[in-house]
Amino acid sequence: MKYIRSDEEIQSIREACQVAATVLKRLVDTVEEGMTTYDLDQLGRKTIEELGAESACYGYRAGNHVFPAYTCLSVNEEIVHGIGTMRRTIQPGDVVSIDVVVRYRGYIGDNANTVLIEPVADANAALIEATRESLDYAIGFAKAGNRVGDISNAVERFIKRHNYGIVRDFVGHGVGTTMHEAPQIPNYGRRGSGALLKPGMCLAIEPMINMGTGKIEMLDDGWTAVTKDRKPSAHFEHTVLVTNGEPEILTIPQN
């Protein structure tokens, strides 16, 4: 699997990431009490299409399962890969994780955010803050000369201080022309282990952190992962470019 991207490929990934970031921002700004997750997903579909891209989630295959939605919308105890539905209405106090992956001109852009619906419980706010900060901290280790394990260990060390559960069943990954490319980037690990980071690598770093246990269960839909103890979960993600200097976050909206 190709890790290092050419300048032309990096520019294409940068453009795809801007599309993904624009879509995510619109959904984050729009989600509110009383919306169904189906309506939010359809807004994602419409925005992706308006920007000339396509959802990389819709139609994605894993074994015999085909993902039926355009974005991943995971509420409260749902960790990742939640499916928008008319049966799920956003409620006061909900924790809503939004994951947007697009394909634009053949390249992938990938990012996620977690939103708190008023009134916000202090415990939920603390979980979201710690998860977001763990991502920011880990991105600082995405430097040439470090290894994947340095990123993984940064998340683990940060989260352990808060006694939250780290999801081990899903990981970050390389970004290119398909949704999940090498190298895998767990949210736990040993410093100095894993693939060597070099300029031109594009990485999706995505802590998935649970208020309680890190253990998960899968719902019958074959996609939605939930916390085993049914406590809330948070998910933040950026696509990051390894450079000769500081890492560049590609999924910060530019307009």
PDB file of N, CA and C in Angstrom, residues 123-175:
ATOM      1  N   ALA A 123     -20.998  16.024  32.914  1.00  0.00           N
ATOM      2  CA  ALA A 123     -20.203  14.826  32.608  1.00  0.00           C
ATOM      3  C   ALA A 123     -20.022  14.667  31.106  1.00  0.00           C
ATOM      4  N   ASN A 124     -21.051  14.967  30.331  1.00  0.00           N
ATOM      5  CA  ASN A 124     -20.936  14.880  28.875  1.00  0.00           C
ATOM      6  C   ASN A 124     -19.983  15.932  28.340  1.00  0.00           C
ATOM      7  N   ALA A 125     -20.063  17.140  28.880  1.00  0.00           N
ATOM      8  CA  ALA A 125     -19.163  18.208  28.441  1.00  0.00           C
ATOM      9  C   ALA A 125     -17.711  17.840  28.713  1.00  0.00           C
ATOM     10  N   ALA A 126     -17.454  17.224  29.864  1.00  0.00           N
ATOM     11  CA  ALA A 126     -16.089  16.830  30.203  1.00  0.00           C
ATOM     12  C   ALA A 126     -15.577  15.756  29.251  1.00  0.00           C
ATOM     13  N   LEU A 127     -16.433  14.798  28.905  1.00  0.00           N
ATOM     14  CA  LEU A 127     -16.041  13.744  27.958  1.00  0.00           C
ATOM     15  C   LEU A 127     -15.687  14.335  26.606  1.00  0.00           C
ATOM     16  N   ILE A 128     -16.518  15.242  26.122  1.00  0.00           N
ATOM     17  CA  ILE A 128     -16.294  15.842  24.803  1.00  0.00           C
ATOM     18  C   ILE A 128     -15.012  16.654  24.812  1.00  0.00           C
ATOM     19  N   GLU A 129     -14.786  17.423  25.862  1.00  0.00           N
ATOM     20  CA  GLU A 129     -13.578  18.243  25.934  1.00  0.00           C
ATOM     21  C   GLU A 129     -12.324  17.374  25.946  1.00  0.00           C
ATOM     22  N   ALA A 130     -12.343  16.308  26.740  1.00  0.00           N
ATOM     23  CA  ALA A 130     -11.171  15.434  26.817  1.00  0.00           C
ATOM     24  C   ALA A 130     -10.907  14.743  25.485  1.00  0.00           C
ATOM     25  N   THR A 131     -11.953  14.317  24.804  1.00  0.00           N
ATOM     26  CA  THR A 131     -11.773  13.636  23.517  1.00  0.00           C
ATOM     27  C   THR A 131     -11.213  14.586  22.476  1.00  0.00           C
ATOM     28  N   ARG A 132     -11.762  15.800  22.420  1.00  0.00           N
ATOM     29  CA  ARG A 132     -11.259  16.796  21.471  1.00  0.00           C
ATOM     30  C   ARG A 132      -9.796  17.142  21.775  1.00  0.00           C
ATOM     31  N   GLU A 133      -9.488  17.314  23.034  1.00  0.00           N
ATOM     32  CA  GLU A 133      -8.119  17.672  23.409  1.00  0.00           C
ATOM     33  C   GLU A 133      -7.151  16.525  23.148  1.00  0.00           C
ATOM     34  N   SER A 134      -7.617  15.288  23.289  1.00  0.00           N
ATOM     35  CA  SER A 134      -6.731  14.153  22.997  1.00  0.00           C
ATOM     36  C   SER A 134      -6.364  14.123  21.522  1.00  0.00           C
ATOM     37  N   LEU A 135      -7.313  14.501  20.656  1.00  0.00           N
ATOM     38  CA  LEU A 135      -7.012  14.583  19.223  1.00  0.00           C
ATOM     39  C   LEU A 135      -5.997  15.683  18.957  1.00  0.00           C
ATOM     40  N   ASP A 136      -6.224  16.851  19.521  1.00  0.00           N
ATOM     41  CA  ASP A 136      -5.287  17.959  19.324  1.00  0.00           C
ATOM     42  C   ASP A 136      -3.886  17.570  19.787  1.00  0.00           C
ATOM     43  N   TYR A 137      -3.810  16.908  20.928  1.00  0.00           N
ATOM     44  CA  TYR A 137      -2.519  16.496  21.473  1.00  0.00           C
ATOM     45  C   TYR A 137      -1.848  15.474  20.562  1.00  0.00           C
ATOM     46  N   ALA A 138      -2.612  14.495  20.098  1.00  0.00           N
ATOM     47  CA  ALA A 138      -2.045  13.436  19.261  1.00  0.00           C
ATOM     48  C   ALA A 138      -1.559  13.966  17.921  1.00  0.00           C
ATOM     49  N   ILE A 139      -2.273  14.939  17.361  1.00  0.00           N
ATOM     50  CA  ILE A 139      -1.857  15.505  16.073  1.00  0.00           C
ATOM     51  C   ILE A 139      -0.452  16.075  16.170  1.00  0.00           C
ATOM     52  N   GLY A 140      -0.100  16.605  17.321  1.00  0.00           N
ATOM     53  CA  GLY A 140       1.242  17.154  17.503  1.00  0.00           C
ATOM     54  C   GLY A 140       2.358  16.143  17.330  1.00  0.00           C
ATOM     55  N   PHE A 141       2.028  14.854  17.376  1.00  0.00           N
ATOM     56  CA  PHE A 141       3.032  13.801  17.200  1.00  0.00           C
ATOM     57  C   PHE A 141       3.084  13.280  15.766  1.00  0.00           C
ATOM     58  N   ALA A 142       2.251  13.823  14.886  1.00  0.00           N
ATOM     59  CA  ALA A 142       2.231  13.384  13.485  1.00  0.00           C
ATOM     60  C   ALA A 142       3.323  14.106  12.708  1.00  0.00           C
ATOM     61  N   LYS A 143       4.563  13.859  13.099  1.00  0.00           N
ATOM     62  CA  LYS A 143       5.717  14.544  12.531  1.00  0.00           C
ATOM     63  C   LYS A 143       6.670  13.543  11.892  1.00  0.00           C
ATOM     64  N   ALA A 144       7.316  13.968  10.830  1.00  0.00           N
ATOM     65  CA  ALA A 144       8.311  13.125  10.171  1.00  0.00           C
ATOM     66  C   ALA A 144       9.368  12.689  11.181  1.00  0.00           C
ATOM     67  N   GLY A 145       9.691  11.405  11.158  1.00  0.00           N
ATOM     68  CA  GLY A 145      10.668  10.850  12.089  1.00  0.00           C
ATOM     69  C   GLY A 145      10.035  10.146  13.265  1.00  0.00           C
ATOM     70  N   ASN A 146       8.813  10.525  13.619  1.00  0.00           N
ATOM     71  CA  ASN A 146       8.066   9.772  14.622  1.00  0.00           C
ATOM     72  C   ASN A 146       7.473   8.521  13.983  1.00  0.00           C
ATOM     73  N   ARG A 147       6.808   7.733  14.804  1.00  0.00           N
ATOM     74  CA  ARG A 147       6.142   6.530  14.315  1.00  0.00           C
ATOM     75  C   ARG A 147       4.662   6.565  14.688  1.00  0.00           C
ATOM     76  N   VAL A 148       3.899   5.704  14.026  1.00  0.00           N
ATOM     77  CA  VAL A 148       2.462   5.654  14.300  1.00  0.00           C
ATOM     78  C   VAL A 148       2.200   5.459  15.787  1.00  0.00           C
ATOM     79  N   GLY A 149       3.005   4.631  16.433  1.00  0.00           N
ATOM     80  CA  GLY A 149       2.816   4.378  17.861  1.00  0.00           C
ATOM     81  C   GLY A 149       2.933   5.614  18.722  1.00  0.00           C
ATOM     82  N   ASP A 150       3.663   6.619  18.257  1.00  0.00           N
ATOM     83  CA  ASP A 150       3.769   7.865  19.015  1.00  0.00           C
ATOM     84  C   ASP A 150       2.430   8.599  19.033  1.00  0.00           C
ATOM     85  N   ILE A 151       1.707   8.564  17.917  1.00  0.00           N
ATOM     86  CA  ILE A 151       0.362   9.149  17.864  1.00  0.00           C
ATOM     87  C   ILE A 151      -0.576   8.348  18.764  1.00  0.00           C
ATOM     88  N   SER A 152      -0.549   7.044  18.610  1.00  0.00           N
ATOM     89  CA  SER A 152      -1.431   6.163  19.381  1.00  0.00           C
ATOM     90  C   SER A 152      -1.205   6.331  20.878  1.00  0.00           C
ATOM     91  N   ASN A 153       0.047   6.341  21.275  1.00  0.00           N
ATOM     92  CA  ASN A 153       0.379   6.456  22.687  1.00  0.00           C
ATOM     93  C   ASN A 153      -0.006   7.813  23.250  1.00  0.00           C
ATOM     94  N   ALA A 154       0.036   8.854  22.418  1.00  0.00           N
ATOM     95  CA  ALA A 154      -0.360  10.189  22.873  1.00  0.00           C
ATOM     96  C   ALA A 154      -1.832  10.202  23.267  1.00  0.00           C
ATOM     97  N   VAL A 155      -2.688   9.602  22.441  1.00  0.00           N
ATOM     98  CA  VAL A 155      -4.112   9.517  22.787  1.00  0.00           C
ATOM     99  C   VAL A 155      -4.285   8.731  24.079  1.00  0.00           C
ATOM    100  N   GLU A 156      -3.634   7.589  24.157  1.00  0.00           N
ATOM    101  CA  GLU A 156      -3.799   6.719  25.319  1.00  0.00           C
ATOM    102  C   GLU A 156      -3.359   7.415  26.603  1.00  0.00           C
ATOM    103  N   ARG A 157      -2.195   8.048  26.583  1.00  0.00           N
ATOM    104  CA  ARG A 157      -1.700   8.726  27.783  1.00  0.00           C
ATOM    105  C   ARG A 157      -2.630   9.854  28.202  1.00  0.00           C
ATOM    106  N   PHE A 158      -3.121  10.615  27.232  1.00  0.00           N
ATOM    107  CA  PHE A 158      -3.994  11.743  27.549  1.00  0.00           C
ATOM    108  C   PHE A 158      -5.301  11.254  28.172  1.00  0.00           C
ATOM    109  N   ILE A 159      -5.904  10.239  27.576  1.00  0.00           N
ATOM    110  CA  ILE A 159      -7.209   9.769  28.036  1.00  0.00           C
ATOM    111  C   ILE A 159      -7.108   9.036  29.367  1.00  0.00           C
ATOM    112  N   LYS A 160      -6.014   8.339  29.603  1.00  0.00           N
ATOM    113  CA  LYS A 160      -5.867   7.611  30.864  1.00  0.00           C
ATOM    114  C   LYS A 160      -5.906   8.552  32.062  1.00  0.00           C
ATOM    115  N   ARG A 161      -5.472   9.790  31.873  1.00  0.00           N
ATOM    116  CA  ARG A 161      -5.522  10.768  32.962  1.00  0.00           C
ATOM    117  C   ARG A 161      -6.959  11.082  33.370  1.00  0.00           C
ATOM    118  N   HIS A 162      -7.888  10.839  32.451  1.00  0.00           N
ATOM    119  CA  HIS A 162      -9.298  11.153  32.714  1.00  0.00           C
ATOM    120  C   HIS A 162     -10.133   9.911  33.047  1.00  0.00           C
ATOM    121  N   ASN A 163      -9.501   8.750  33.015  1.00  0.00           N
ATOM    122  CA  ASN A 163     -10.173   7.489  33.371  1.00  0.00           C
ATOM    123  C   ASN A 163     -11.370   7.165  32.478  1.00  0.00           C
ATOM    124  N   TYR A 164     -11.260   7.519  31.201  1.00  0.00           N
ATOM    125  CA  TYR A 164     -12.288   7.134  30.239  1.00  0.00           C
ATOM    126  C   TYR A 164     -11.873   5.851  29.519  1.00  0.00           C
ATOM    127  N   GLY A 165     -12.835   5.252  28.834  1.00  0.00           N
ATOM    128  CA  GLY A 165     -12.566   4.027  28.091  1.00  0.00           C
ATOM    129  C   GLY A 165     -12.161   4.316  26.659  1.00  0.00           C
ATOM    130  N   ILE A 166     -11.092   3.696  26.206  1.00  0.00           N
ATOM    131  CA  ILE A 166     -10.603   3.858  24.837  1.00  0.00           C
ATOM    132  C   ILE A 166     -11.132   2.707  23.982  1.00  0.00           C
ATOM    133  N   VAL A 167     -11.792   3.051  22.888  1.00  0.00           N
ATOM    134  CA  VAL A 167     -12.297   2.031  21.967  1.00  0.00           C
ATOM    135  C   VAL A 167     -11.119   1.430  21.205  1.00  0.00           C
ATOM    136  N   ARG A 168     -10.988   0.118  21.264  1.00  0.00           N
ATOM    137  CA  ARG A 168      -9.876  -0.570  20.612  1.00  0.00           C
ATOM    138  C   ARG A 168     -10.296  -1.287  19.332  1.00  0.00           C
ATOM    139  N   ASP A 169     -11.589  -1.367  19.102  1.00  0.00           N
ATOM    140  CA  ASP A 169     -12.092  -2.145  17.969  1.00  0.00           C
ATOM    141  C   ASP A 169     -12.074  -1.371  16.658  1.00  0.00           C
ATOM    142  N   PHE A 170     -11.955  -0.055  16.728  1.00  0.00           N
ATOM    143  CA  PHE A 170     -11.902   0.792  15.537  1.00  0.00           C
ATOM    144  C   PHE A 170     -10.698   1.711  15.648  1.00  0.00           C
ATOM    145  N   VAL A 171     -10.103   2.043  14.504  1.00  0.00           N
ATOM    146  CA  VAL A 171      -8.833   2.769  14.509  1.00  0.00           C
ATOM    147  C   VAL A 171      -8.825   3.841  13.426  1.00  0.00           C
ATOM    148  N   GLY A 172      -7.884   4.774  13.549  1.00  0.00           N
ATOM    149  CA  GLY A 172      -7.607   5.699  12.459  1.00  0.00           C
ATOM    150  C   GLY A 172      -6.872   4.973  11.343  1.00  0.00           C
ATOM    151  N   HIS A 173      -6.528   5.728  10.294  1.00  0.00           N
ATOM    152  CA  HIS A 173      -6.036   5.061   9.081  1.00  0.00           C
ATOM    153  C   HIS A 173      -5.415   6.064   8.122  1.00  0.00           C
ATOM    154  N   GLY A 174      -4.744   5.536   7.124  1.00  0.00           N
ATOM    155  CA  GLY A 174      -4.266   6.372   6.041  1.00  0.00           C
ATOM    156  C   GLY A 174      -5.411   6.843   5.165  1.00  0.00           C
ATOM    157  N   VAL A 175      -5.172   7.944   4.450  1.00  0.00           N
ATOM    158  CA  VAL A 175      -6.185   8.540   3.576  1.00  0.00           C
ATOM    159  C   VAL A 175      -5.603   8.685   2.180  1.00  0.00           C
TER     160      VAL A 175
END
